[in-house]
XYZ file of C-alpha atoms in Angstrom:
112
model
C -43.099 275.397 145.875
C -41.624 272.784 149.314
C -41.841 270.052 146.383
C -39.916 272.453 144.163
C -36.670 272.292 146.693
C -34.004 270.606 146.929
C -34.367 268.034 149.197
C -31.559 268.261 151.068
C -33.213 271.897 152.087
C -36.727 271.465 152.623
C -36.630 271.392 156.513
C -34.489 274.829 156.641
C -37.393 276.241 154.380
C -40.763 275.060 156.522
C -38.498 275.945 159.477
C -37.910 279.283 157.426
C -42.468 279.642 156.495
C -43.157 278.318 160.445
C -40.888 281.071 161.731
C -42.423 283.718 159.449
C -46.095 283.033 160.127
C -44.498 283.116 163.616
C -43.829 287.360 162.996
C -46.694 287.508 161.225
C -48.896 286.086 164.311
C -46.603 288.154 166.703
C -47.663 291.438 165.229
C -50.945 290.931 164.552
C -51.463 290.095 168.890
C -48.868 292.404 170.203
C -48.329 294.953 167.603
C -51.814 295.732 165.278
C -53.939 296.292 168.502
C -51.216 298.098 170.327
C -50.895 301.083 167.186
C -54.824 300.139 167.441
C -55.367 301.261 170.731
C -53.101 304.346 170.679
C -54.963 305.596 167.322
C -58.514 305.059 169.219
C -57.058 306.920 172.338
C -55.782 309.692 169.634
C -58.885 310.374 167.866
C -61.037 310.277 171.718
C -58.486 312.802 172.984
C -59.193 315.541 169.705
C -55.453 314.604 168.146
C -54.823 315.474 164.696
C -52.378 313.889 162.357
C -50.156 316.237 160.279
C -50.684 315.134 155.986
C -47.726 313.800 154.411
C -45.660 317.248 153.348
C -45.796 318.335 157.250
C -45.172 315.274 159.065
C -41.983 314.977 156.780
C -40.680 318.457 158.526
C -41.456 317.540 161.570
C -39.938 313.997 161.373
C -36.319 315.323 160.468
C -36.227 318.326 162.707
C -38.370 317.448 165.941
C -36.328 315.207 167.941
C -37.603 314.444 171.380
C -35.052 312.325 173.638
C -36.498 309.705 176.990
C -34.866 307.428 178.644
C -38.555 306.906 180.799
C -39.477 303.467 181.171
C -42.820 304.710 181.265
C -42.378 306.726 177.612
C -41.155 303.409 176.278
C -42.955 300.229 178.281
C -45.640 299.723 175.495
C -42.383 298.934 173.239
C -40.744 296.875 174.803
C -42.343 293.921 173.760
C -41.604 294.554 170.231
C -38.802 296.119 169.831
C -37.200 293.427 172.338
C -37.996 290.657 170.123
C -38.167 293.098 166.996
C -33.710 293.740 167.773
C -32.559 290.937 169.411
C -34.498 287.866 167.525
C -35.111 288.887 164.447
C -32.020 290.722 163.935
C -30.504 287.302 165.005
C -32.624 285.291 161.952
C -31.495 288.307 159.337
C -27.858 287.690 160.142
C -28.187 283.837 159.838
C -30.074 283.705 156.731
C -26.481 285.075 155.544
C -24.922 281.406 156.477
C -28.263 279.626 154.895
C -28.055 277.506 151.281
C -29.330 279.385 148.813
C -33.039 277.446 147.735
C -32.506 276.753 144.711
C -35.454 274.939 142.755
C -35.006 272.017 140.611
C -36.232 271.656 137.456
C -39.340 269.265 136.987
C -40.142 267.585 133.422
C -43.866 267.570 131.813
C -44.939 264.237 131.752
C -47.937 265.059 130.244
C -48.923 267.492 127.049
C -50.807 270.057 127.921
C -54.300 270.222 126.919
C -55.898 272.774 123.926
C-alpha cells in the first residue's frame, strides 16, 4: 500500500502503521497475558461463567462501584494507555490529511 500512497503522505502512512503495530504489541505483551492469567485463576477457583443471555441481564442491571486502588491496579496500565494515548491519537487522525491512492497505468498486458 505504501507505493500506492501519495508521496507526500508516505511518512504519515508509515507512522500510522508503526503506531498500529506498537498497539497490537502492547495488547499482546500486557492485556492478553493479564486476561489469560485471570481466566486460568478463575478456572482453578471453579468459577463458572454466565451464558450470553444471563450475562447481558447481569451486565445491564448490576453495578458495583469501587474506588479502591486494589480493585483497579491490575487494570491501570492498559486503561491509562487506552484513555490517554489512544484517545489523543484518534483525535489527531481527524486533522490528518486523507490518504488517497494514486492511479497507476499498466505497462504490461495481462497474461492469459
